[in-house]
């Protein structure tokens, strides 16, 4: 869904300076910073196959070279192959690109479990090298055990009362083996080596149809020269994530490798408001256009976001006319109340928007935890990709999202959706959590009145949005083939999913 | 407009112009089969035209869009080709542009596009991942006869049929 909604267009700057979309960021509560893949440590927790959900230990995985023994991967598009039965026989098929085992020149099998593909001609060579290296490794280990650290003095005194001490020493040495022989490499030394002649190399090709490049191979898949065989599916690791600075765990899953719940999961979207662009606008140099942005709060408490646009000298950054800060107060989400509003008010929910202020200094849409802003924008040059830079300061009115109570075993999203669906009457009481200051918020800036301390993130978050290309005012927008498109007679895919 | 007696065209389908639909073909609701003035569309036997499919012939006057047998037009595809053969499968949201020719046993995956005008598409191609072309020697798509029969009996029991309208007499 992220690829369809293009959430990768809005990138937040992590505390290490790299841009990432919000769903790829974590939040460390001790450092009070956003953390990304680069500034966290990742440890492999479990190993799981995405096709058959089979788990393996690290040792088993090492023997299988990181592949599943029973699942296969399409060589063209790298998706999992599904087996399909046709006329009582089985065939592996790709659901994305329609690749078959028939294309690879392999007939339908009667038994689904025993798929054997002809291995590459060099597979035996690599297998020999691998077994030889294992022999060397064993020998080195034995050598190391045989010559231990001579500084160690054992206090154990074995008296040679029954004459068994010498036998005991002999038995220890019996596993002694010679150093393994190196592999035989067949090289013959030739006395007369002919000079390299360019005529052989530069001779014209007899049959150009013999040489197939990548796209030509795709066209004639079952010819015996270019066989694209299915590969064994590589196996995926499941990771625990730790902050790089303070060694706190950010994401830790349950012990059972097949469970989808987490012991702890501190993701950025439960702490920082989510900014999403609604449909890329038409940007020109001469006329002003508006970028429509949704700001949503998915945390457990009330959040005030202050959004301003930042001017950048670069030509690919867009200049915006938004001089002031837009203050967006966002309460936490409450789906039960939303559904009840829809049922009782029958869709006539009153608008929570102040119309008196000008269009772009204000929020043009607001519904509980979501608000929409428009930002007036001018392009500077005709570029393929324009960028808009925003700065957002976040203030928490409740302390719950910033540093939740340790007794809360579920994350904020679980509390809203799962528990509240079970107990409708107590849902209202659950979502408003009374503020309880905890002693560990010395790293946050506190400001505001003495009654209700407002916590804000110490640094504002920089957000860069990829808006799209500038459209030349003089020309119409052309299709990739160079034709001006006629009026569309069908609904484009983007409008359907809006 | 002529429909074969076996053809099942559900009320709600939009059919305009000189359209001939062969026996066994099933046309779902909200499908649009549109022939411009002077042009005609001939659809063969045992085709399946799903919802929101647009089959149109905007070509020069006097041209005929001939569609063969056993084709499947999945939901929301947009077809303005010059000629289509037999046994093809057109996936959802696919686009076949004007002036193209499609031959037999092709498979166009969802969101696929084909815009090459003056050369007919080779038989048994598969277009996947948007626009990439590939030819396979894999299994041909199965004939549609049983599927059409099952669909037609199901649809007839719950929907009304569309009656063909005679073209207005030339004045």
XYZ file of C-alpha atoms in Angstrom:
669
model
C 0.000 0.000 0.000
C 2.927 2.303 0.650
C 4.026 2.004 -2.958
C 0.529 2.794 -4.190
C 0.086 5.832 -1.946
C 3.674 6.931 -2.641
C 4.454 7.553 1.013
C 8.142 7.652 0.086
C 7.662 11.141 -1.333
C 7.543 12.721 2.120
C 10.853 12.290 3.909
C 11.679 13.175 7.476
C 15.210 14.025 8.479
C 16.507 11.555 11.013
C 18.742 12.642 13.894
C 21.753 11.425 11.889
C 20.831 13.672 8.955
C 19.591 11.114 6.445
C 16.092 11.426 4.899
C 13.634 8.591 5.432
C 9.847 8.222 5.097
C 8.065 8.111 8.436
C 7.256 4.417 8.314
C 10.960 3.568 8.233
C 11.859 5.539 11.358
C 11.999 4.561 14.997
C 11.795 6.760 18.080
C 14.172 6.421 21.010
C 12.489 7.642 24.170
C 15.657 8.129 26.159
C 17.456 10.225 23.550
C 14.085 11.723 22.434
C 15.192 11.497 18.833
C 14.151 9.882 15.594
C 16.292 6.904 14.687
C 16.671 5.204 11.329
C 18.223 2.057 9.911
C 21.646 3.690 9.754
C 21.854 4.943 13.326
C 20.475 1.817 14.986
C 22.013 -1.568 15.613
C 20.173 -4.539 14.161
C 20.479 -8.085 15.487
C 19.072 -11.134 13.779
C 16.509 -12.715 16.029
C 14.987 -15.530 13.991
C 15.021 -16.770 10.456
C 11.800 -17.339 8.533
C 10.846 -18.281 4.984
C 8.271 -16.007 3.395
C 6.789 -18.736 1.219
C 6.151 -21.582 3.651
C 6.632 -19.830 7.048
C 9.180 -22.373 8.087
C 11.576 -21.211 10.784
C 15.142 -22.364 11.212
C 17.966 -21.952 13.678
C 21.138 -20.183 12.738
C 23.046 -23.463 12.455
C 20.511 -25.106 10.146
C 20.386 -21.973 8.078
C 24.142 -22.002 7.609
C 23.978 -25.502 6.162
C 21.209 -24.556 3.764
C 23.185 -21.505 2.584
C 20.374 -19.160 3.540
C 17.733 -20.746 1.247
C 14.491 -22.567 1.867
C 14.612 -26.212 0.752
C 11.042 -26.305 -0.496
C 10.242 -22.869 -1.946
C 11.350 -21.471 -5.271
C 11.788 -18.005 -6.729
C 10.959 -16.731 -10.215
C 14.199 -15.860 -12.044
C 12.622 -12.876 -13.796
C 10.734 -11.007 -11.095
C 11.974 -12.659 -7.860
C 8.548 -13.480 -6.454
C 7.595 -16.767 -4.829
C 6.486 -19.449 -7.280
C 3.121 -21.098 -6.638
C 2.454 -24.687 -7.605
C -0.573 -25.347 -9.743
C -2.050 -28.697 -10.679
C -2.979 -29.254 -14.316
C -4.174 -32.669 -15.537
C -3.013 -34.361 -12.299
C 0.487 -32.972 -12.648
C 2.135 -30.040 -10.949
C 3.743 -26.976 -12.379
C 5.339 -23.974 -10.712
C 3.971 -20.647 -11.832
C 4.677 -17.009 -11.057
C 1.577 -14.946 -10.321
C 3.217 -11.667 -11.307
C 4.950 -12.290 -14.603
C 3.416 -15.624 -15.660
C 6.687 -17.509 -15.706
C 6.262 -21.304 -15.767
C 8.515 -24.243 -15.266
C 7.530 -25.116 -18.845
C 9.340 -21.977 -19.950
C 12.420 -23.300 -18.219
C 12.132 -26.505 -20.209
C 11.087 -28.661 -17.242
C 8.099 -30.949 -17.628
C 5.214 -31.151 -15.234
C 5.939 -33.233 -12.164
C 3.711 -35.808 -10.579
C 5.078 -35.185 -7.091
C 4.932 -31.637 -5.769
C 7.647 -32.083 -3.163
C 10.465 -33.295 -5.356
C 11.496 -30.518 -7.671
C 14.970 -30.951 -9.039
C 16.491 -28.412 -11.320
C 19.680 -29.047 -13.289
C 22.442 -27.358 -11.367
C 24.991 -25.062 -12.896
C 28.154 -26.696 -14.299
C 30.317 -24.921 -11.712
C 28.296 -26.050 -8.708
C 30.487 -29.106 -8.121
C 33.647 -27.004 -8.139
C 32.304 -24.674 -5.460
C 31.051 -27.601 -3.402
C 34.564 -29.106 -3.428
C 36.103 -25.836 -2.323
C 33.590 -25.524 0.486
C 34.202 -29.025 1.869
C 37.952 -28.472 1.665
C 37.668 -25.250 3.659
C 35.610 -27.081 6.281
C 38.380 -29.661 6.592
C 40.923 -26.908 7.092
C 38.730 -25.294 9.703
C 38.409 -28.522 11.681
C 42.136 -29.107 11.543
C 42.885 -25.585 12.744
C 40.496 -26.023 15.642
C 42.111 -29.279 16.675
C 45.575 -27.733 16.423
C 44.539 -24.900 18.655
C 43.163 -27.315 21.242
C 46.262 -29.405 21.110
C 48.513 -26.484 21.971
C 46.716 -24.649 24.706
C 47.970 -21.577 26.498
C 51.086 -22.706 28.302
C 50.724 -20.201 31.079
C 47.810 -22.101 32.511
C 48.789 -24.430 35.302
C 46.246 -26.999 36.232
C 45.887 -27.709 39.909
C 44.523 -31.130 39.110
C 47.095 -33.769 39.951
C 46.449 -37.120 38.363
C 48.525 -39.655 40.212
C 49.742 -42.487 38.090
C 48.523 -45.061 40.597
C 47.089 -47.585 38.193
C 49.286 -46.860 35.218
C 46.496 -45.275 33.241
C 47.957 -41.798 32.882
C 49.958 -42.641 29.774
C 46.940 -44.314 28.168
C 44.874 -41.224 28.915
C 47.408 -38.989 27.232
C 47.566 -41.261 24.217
C 43.810 -41.209 23.792
C 43.885 -37.416 23.796
C 46.376 -37.410 20.977
C 44.664 -40.113 18.900
C 42.509 -37.681 16.922
C 45.680 -36.276 15.467
C 45.496 -35.927 11.744
C 47.837 -34.660 9.128
C 47.275 -31.260 7.682
C 44.715 -31.673 4.873
C 46.139 -31.789 1.396
C 45.411 -28.866 -0.868
C 42.983 -29.364 -3.735
C 44.283 -30.631 -7.020
C 44.373 -27.927 -9.608
C 44.893 -29.047 -13.153
C 47.260 -26.688 -14.820
C 49.652 -27.930 -17.446
C 52.736 -26.023 -18.324
C 53.108 -25.460 -22.006
C 56.471 -24.896 -23.577
C 55.343 -23.062 -26.674
C 52.773 -20.399 -26.082
C 51.478 -18.802 -29.258
C 51.254 -15.077 -29.510
C 47.836 -13.594 -29.114
C 46.420 -12.827 -32.543
C 43.736 -10.208 -32.964
C 42.351 -11.906 -36.067
C 40.652 -14.610 -34.061
C 38.998 -12.153 -31.711
C 37.949 -9.619 -34.305
C 36.601 -12.151 -36.814
C 33.003 -11.425 -37.862
C 30.363 -13.489 -36.123
C 29.051 -16.364 -38.208
C 25.538 -16.490 -36.895
C 24.429 -13.325 -35.070
C 21.325 -15.131 -33.873
C 23.452 -17.272 -31.582
C 24.339 -14.397 -29.318
C 21.471 -13.406 -27.090
C 21.381 -10.331 -24.929
C 19.165 -9.947 -21.883
C 15.934 -8.921 -23.567
C 16.416 -11.444 -26.368
C 16.794 -14.213 -23.822
C 13.478 -13.209 -22.325
C 11.890 -13.532 -25.747
C 12.971 -17.142 -26.263
C 12.953 -18.641 -22.813
C 12.795 -22.331 -23.593
C 15.743 -22.550 -25.973
C 18.346 -24.829 -24.480
C 21.095 -22.219 -24.490
C 19.330 -19.650 -22.337
C 17.573 -21.509 -19.602
C 16.195 -19.381 -16.823
C 15.734 -21.867 -14.020
C 13.899 -21.164 -10.776
C 16.178 -20.523 -7.818
C 15.708 -21.589 -4.235
C 13.981 -18.834 -2.278
C 16.302 -16.867 -0.004
C 15.246 -16.787 3.590
C 14.429 -13.610 5.570
C 15.792 -12.603 8.979
C 13.683 -11.149 11.766
C 15.529 -8.488 13.645
C 15.604 -6.689 16.953
C 16.522 -3.059 16.712
C 18.526 -1.119 19.285
C 19.318 2.569 19.437
C 22.881 3.393 18.473
C 23.568 5.909 21.236
C 21.674 4.593 24.230
C 21.457 0.832 23.938
C 17.685 0.715 24.408
C 15.624 -1.758 22.414
C 13.340 -0.065 19.957
C 11.720 -3.065 18.290
C 11.631 -6.477 19.902
C 9.313 -9.255 18.822
C 7.846 -12.139 20.792
C 9.811 -15.320 21.368
C 7.646 -17.362 18.997
C 9.090 -16.739 15.511
C 5.693 -16.957 13.824
C 3.881 -14.458 16.021
C 3.104 -11.009 14.676
C 2.881 -9.197 18.014
C 5.775 -7.371 19.613
C 7.103 -7.057 23.088
C 8.179 -3.520 22.396
C 7.706 -1.434 19.320
C 8.614 2.224 19.420
C 7.966 3.494 15.965
C 8.102 7.101 14.929
C 4.488 7.376 13.777
C 3.142 6.982 17.324
C 5.195 9.922 18.517
C 5.462 12.302 15.580
C 2.556 13.604 13.469
C 2.322 12.039 10.032
C 2.458 14.352 7.017
C 1.055 12.993 3.793
C 0.705 14.714 0.455
C -2.643 14.437 -1.268
C -2.187 14.076 -5.020
C 0.784 15.936 -6.546
C -0.256 19.410 -7.690
C 0.244 21.072 -11.041
C 3.229 23.358 -10.496
C 4.139 26.150 -12.829
C 6.519 29.085 -12.691
C 4.085 31.861 -13.415
C 0.956 30.902 -11.532
C 0.748 30.037 -7.878
C -0.487 26.592 -6.982
C -1.298 24.943 -3.678
C 0.211 21.827 -2.190
C -2.378 19.986 -0.108
C -0.982 18.218 2.952
C -2.640 16.029 5.560
C -1.251 16.238 9.109
C -2.430 13.357 11.287
C -1.810 12.448 14.884
C -1.619 8.740 15.668
C -0.365 9.026 19.225
C -2.271 8.579 22.445
C -2.426 12.176 23.500
C -3.093 15.667 22.304
C -0.435 17.054 19.989
C 0.070 20.580 18.669
C 2.061 20.735 15.472
C 3.494 24.002 14.172
C 4.279 23.842 10.500
C 6.270 26.449 8.568
C 7.775 26.407 5.121
C 11.516 26.918 4.806
C 13.099 28.819 1.919
C 16.064 27.179 0.249
C 18.364 28.790 -2.323
C 18.519 25.739 -4.579
C 16.582 25.914 -7.867
C 14.999 22.524 -7.378
C 13.376 23.668 -4.147
C 10.120 25.435 -4.541
C 9.500 28.911 -3.096
C 6.470 29.215 -0.913
C 4.511 32.268 0.136
C 3.711 30.883 3.578
C 5.437 33.297 5.941
C 3.739 32.462 9.171
C 3.564 29.352 11.231
C 0.408 27.286 10.940
C -0.641 25.941 14.327
C -2.455 22.609 14.068
C -3.943 21.238 17.296
C -4.659 17.519 16.938
C -6.451 15.353 19.495
C -5.836 11.609 19.535
C -7.807 9.371 17.147
C -11.029 7.744 18.339
C -12.682 5.454 15.826
C -15.652 4.553 18.031
C -16.635 8.211 18.304
C -16.159 8.676 14.575
C -18.504 5.818 13.788
C -21.076 7.061 16.291
C -20.895 10.562 14.790
C -21.545 9.163 11.349
C -24.510 7.131 12.528
C -26.126 9.842 14.628
C -25.442 12.858 12.470
C -25.904 10.901 9.216
C -22.860 12.429 7.626
C -23.648 16.047 8.514
C -20.646 16.463 10.752
C -20.082 20.166 11.502
C -16.966 21.632 10.009
C -14.269 22.421 12.546
C -12.609 24.965 10.331
C -12.351 28.714 10.874
C -13.366 30.375 7.600
C -12.570 33.931 8.676
C -8.829 33.580 8.163
C -7.299 33.603 4.658
C -7.108 30.377 2.692
C -3.544 29.384 3.160
C -2.885 30.657 6.626
C -5.353 28.238 7.974
C -6.438 24.687 8.149
C -8.924 23.961 5.373
C -10.143 20.619 6.703
C -10.160 19.145 10.171
C -11.681 16.005 11.593
C -10.498 14.906 15.020
C -6.951 13.665 14.522
C -6.503 14.775 10.927
C -6.126 18.231 9.452
C -5.359 19.457 5.966
C -3.213 22.460 5.092
C -2.566 24.164 1.820
C 0.784 25.738 1.122
C 1.036 28.244 -1.732
C 3.948 27.402 -3.973
C 5.880 28.741 -6.991
C 8.364 26.766 -9.000
C 11.679 28.423 -9.733
C 12.764 26.475 -12.796
C 11.544 23.735 -15.100
C 12.862 20.692 -13.274
C 11.933 17.006 -13.157
C 11.542 16.970 -9.392
C 10.589 19.887 -7.204
C 11.049 19.763 -3.453
C 9.279 21.558 -0.651
C 10.995 21.920 2.710
C 8.920 22.186 5.873
C 9.781 22.550 9.492
C 7.528 21.077 12.137
C 7.672 21.663 15.889
C 5.787 19.197 18.030
C 4.243 19.880 21.425
C 2.585 17.258 23.564
C -0.187 18.364 25.922
C -0.382 14.984 27.542
C 2.781 13.224 28.560
C 1.398 9.849 27.559
C 2.744 9.706 24.001
C 6.144 11.081 24.950
C 6.948 8.727 27.773
C 4.204 6.194 28.325
C 3.787 4.402 31.605
C 5.835 1.193 31.770
C 2.757 -0.775 32.825
C 1.251 -0.233 29.360
C 1.958 -3.507 27.642
C 0.380 -2.646 24.289
C 1.247 0.191 21.966
C -1.037 3.172 21.506
C -2.602 1.833 18.331
C -3.638 -1.409 20.037
C -5.233 0.510 22.848
C -7.370 2.541 20.502
C -8.621 -0.174 18.228
C -8.609 -3.503 20.005
C -9.527 -2.661 23.571
C -12.029 -0.004 22.643
C -13.908 -2.288 20.312
C -14.369 -4.739 23.135
C -15.591 -2.272 25.723
C -17.530 0.529 24.120
C -18.758 2.166 27.294
C -15.344 2.640 28.772
C -13.748 3.795 25.523
C -14.129 7.464 26.334
C -12.499 7.019 29.708
C -9.585 5.090 28.218
C -8.482 7.647 25.670
C -8.149 10.602 28.017
C -5.229 9.722 30.209
C -4.483 12.139 33.048
C -1.031 13.666 32.774
C 1.477 12.137 35.182
C 4.919 13.670 35.058
C 7.627 10.999 35.201
C 11.105 11.701 36.546
C 12.901 10.807 33.303
C 11.867 13.802 31.208
C 14.825 15.987 31.975
C 15.912 15.824 28.331
C 12.709 17.423 27.025
C 12.019 21.113 26.973
C 9.230 22.015 29.297
C 7.365 25.212 28.776
C 3.982 26.527 29.650
C 2.034 27.137 32.790
C 2.781 25.448 36.040
C -0.525 23.548 36.089
C -0.042 21.506 32.922
C 3.555 21.249 31.738
C 3.725 21.098 27.933
C 6.431 18.866 26.588
C 7.919 19.551 23.183
C 10.606 17.885 21.157
C 13.891 19.714 21.628
C 14.605 20.048 17.918
C 12.143 20.831 15.143
C 11.789 18.137 12.507
C 12.760 18.934 8.921
C 10.574 17.403 6.242
C 11.262 17.378 2.522
C 8.431 16.559 0.110
C 8.940 15.534 -3.517
C 6.141 17.359 -5.279
C 6.659 16.452 -8.907
C 7.832 18.112 -12.057
C 7.186 21.655 -13.214
C 4.931 21.997 -16.152
C 5.932 24.435 -18.816
C 3.185 27.004 -19.158
C 3.722 27.238 -22.896
C 3.429 23.597 -23.797
C 0.692 21.133 -23.088
C 1.568 18.105 -21.053
C 2.573 15.336 -23.485
C 2.273 11.613 -23.111
C 5.440 9.497 -23.129
C 4.926 8.726 -26.816
C 4.795 12.405 -27.630
C 1.091 12.512 -28.329
C -1.213 14.990 -26.655
C -3.749 12.841 -24.820
C -7.371 13.221 -25.658
C -9.986 13.571 -22.958
C -9.850 10.459 -20.813
C -12.801 8.189 -21.241
C -11.925 6.026 -18.288
C -11.213 6.895 -14.688
C -7.421 6.901 -14.101
C -6.157 4.556 -11.438
C -5.010 7.397 -9.119
C -8.516 8.814 -8.882
C -10.013 5.482 -8.042
C -7.812 5.017 -5.010
C -8.007 8.619 -3.785
C -26.650 -4.004 -33.425
C -26.976 -7.760 -33.583
C -26.683 -10.185 -30.708
C -26.536 -13.925 -31.217
C -29.334 -15.780 -29.411
C -26.779 -17.451 -27.111
C -25.066 -14.219 -26.159
C -25.693 -12.832 -22.677
C -25.616 -9.046 -22.486
C -26.688 -7.779 -19.100
C -28.790 -4.666 -18.752
C -26.552 -1.862 -17.628
C -23.999 -2.462 -20.324
C -23.563 0.493 -22.656
C -23.553 -0.566 -26.267
C -23.570 2.060 -28.985
C -23.284 1.830 -32.711
C -22.973 -1.072 -35.068
C -21.966 -3.942 -32.788
C -22.246 -7.659 -33.492
C -21.835 -10.057 -30.609
C -21.266 -13.764 -31.232
C -22.778 -16.765 -29.521
C -21.782 -17.656 -25.982
C -20.242 -14.269 -25.266
C -20.930 -12.747 -21.862
C -20.969 -8.973 -21.410
C -21.240 -7.809 -17.797
C -22.871 -4.655 -16.506
C -21.232 -1.266 -16.986
C -19.135 -2.507 -19.876
C -18.952 -0.048 -22.741
C -18.758 -1.241 -26.304
C -18.777 1.837 -28.467
C -18.490 2.068 -32.227
C -18.228 5.545 -33.661
C -20.235 6.701 -36.653
C -19.479 4.635 -39.698
C -17.371 2.114 -37.809
C -18.362 -1.309 -36.590
C -17.289 -3.850 -34.000
C -17.584 -7.607 -34.473
C -17.068 -9.765 -31.398
C -16.649 -13.535 -31.779
C -17.733 -16.499 -29.698
C -17.221 -17.275 -26.026
C -15.638 -13.996 -25.003
C -15.938 -12.600 -21.505
C -16.207 -8.829 -21.172
C -16.116 -7.849 -17.514
C -17.274 -4.697 -15.740
C -16.124 -1.217 -16.754
C -14.297 -2.457 -19.823
C -14.214 0.027 -22.674
C -14.007 -1.425 -26.165
C -14.172 1.321 -28.702
C -13.593 1.852 -32.369
C -12.806 5.495 -33.070
C -10.977 4.668 -36.227
C -11.418 5.957 -39.726
C -14.882 5.540 -41.145
C -15.627 2.150 -42.593
C -13.169 0.282 -40.368
C -14.163 -2.811 -38.397
C -12.741 -3.905 -35.076
C -12.737 -7.692 -35.264
C -12.379 -9.542 -32.009
C -11.881 -13.309 -32.158
C -13.011 -16.151 -29.906
C -12.248 -17.126 -26.330
C -10.846 -13.774 -25.186
C -11.116 -12.511 -21.633
C -11.308 -8.784 -20.985
C -10.838 -8.324 -17.250
C -12.210 -5.400 -15.299
C -11.482 -1.823 -16.337
C -9.317 -2.430 -19.378
C -9.376 0.087 -22.179
C -9.134 -1.243 -25.691
C -9.040 0.708 -28.919
C -7.108 -1.723 -31.077
C -7.544 -2.362 -34.777
C -7.842 -6.129 -34.514
C -7.737 -8.747 -31.788
C -7.207 -12.488 -32.241
C -8.236 -15.528 -30.221
C -7.511 -16.836 -26.751
C -6.098 -13.639 -25.226
C -6.346 -12.490 -21.654
C -6.344 -8.751 -21.022
C -5.737 -8.020 -17.347
C -7.339 -5.300 -15.225
C -6.556 -1.639 -15.969
C -4.626 -2.547 -19.087
C -4.511 -0.170 -22.021
C -4.291 -1.180 -25.673
C -3.862 1.963 -27.716
C -5.291 2.877 -31.099
C -3.979 1.337 -34.246
C -2.472 -1.765 -32.652
C -3.011 -5.362 -33.666
C -3.117 -8.162 -31.128
C -2.772 -11.792 -32.259
C -3.465 -15.081 -30.521
C -2.787 -16.445 -27.066
C -1.309 -13.320 -25.503
C -1.535 -12.464 -21.853
C -1.421 -8.856 -20.726
C -0.977 -8.612 -16.985
C -2.803 -5.970 -14.955
C -1.752 -2.356 -15.619
C -0.002 -3.453 -18.796
C 0.129 -1.124 -21.780
C 0.679 -1.762 -25.428
C 1.095 1.143 -27.810
C 3.177 -0.139 -30.728
C 1.214 0.783 -33.794
C 2.408 -0.602 -37.070
C 3.568 -4.053 -36.063
C 1.211 -6.763 -34.810
C 1.935 -8.216 -31.398
C 3.705 -11.565 -31.681
C 1.610 -14.567 -30.632
C 2.027 -15.829 -27.059
C 3.549 -12.647 -25.662
C 3.214 -11.767 -22.038
C 3.342 -8.105 -21.062
C 4.082 -7.674 -17.399
C 5.412 -5.059 -15.044
C 3.755 -2.214 -16.929
C 5.288 -2.129 -20.343
C 7.911 -4.822 -20.721
C 7.443 -7.387 -23.453
C 8.284 -11.042 -23.345
C 7.423 -14.059 -25.378
C 6.699 -17.408 -23.809
C 6.064 -20.883 -25.155
C 3.992 -21.755 -22.139
C 0.499 -23.146 -22.013
C -2.167 -21.464 -24.085
C -5.063 -19.946 -22.166
C -7.824 -22.549 -21.874
C -10.939 -22.204 -24.029
C -13.686 -20.244 -22.374
C -16.676 -22.346 -23.279
C -17.427 -23.898 -19.894
C -16.681 -20.674 -18.055
C -18.999 -18.709 -20.334
C -21.777 -21.234 -19.859
C -21.435 -21.075 -16.062
C -21.319 -17.265 -16.048
C -24.287 -16.893 -18.356
C -26.524 -19.177 -16.308
C -25.567 -17.352 -13.086
C -26.043 -13.879 -14.530
C -29.317 -14.660 -16.268
C -30.894 -15.845 -13.048
C -30.243 -12.542 -11.284
C -30.244 -9.929 -14.036
C -32.243 -8.773 -17.014
C -30.908 -9.046 -20.504
C -30.320 -6.095 -22.783
C -32.232 -6.140 -26.034
C -30.483 -5.027 -29.196
C -31.641 -1.752 -30.638
C -32.006 -1.501 -34.399
C -29.822 1.206 -35.912
C -31.707 4.379 -36.924
C -32.765 4.285 -40.533
C -30.600 6.423 -42.776
C -32.494 9.434 -43.957
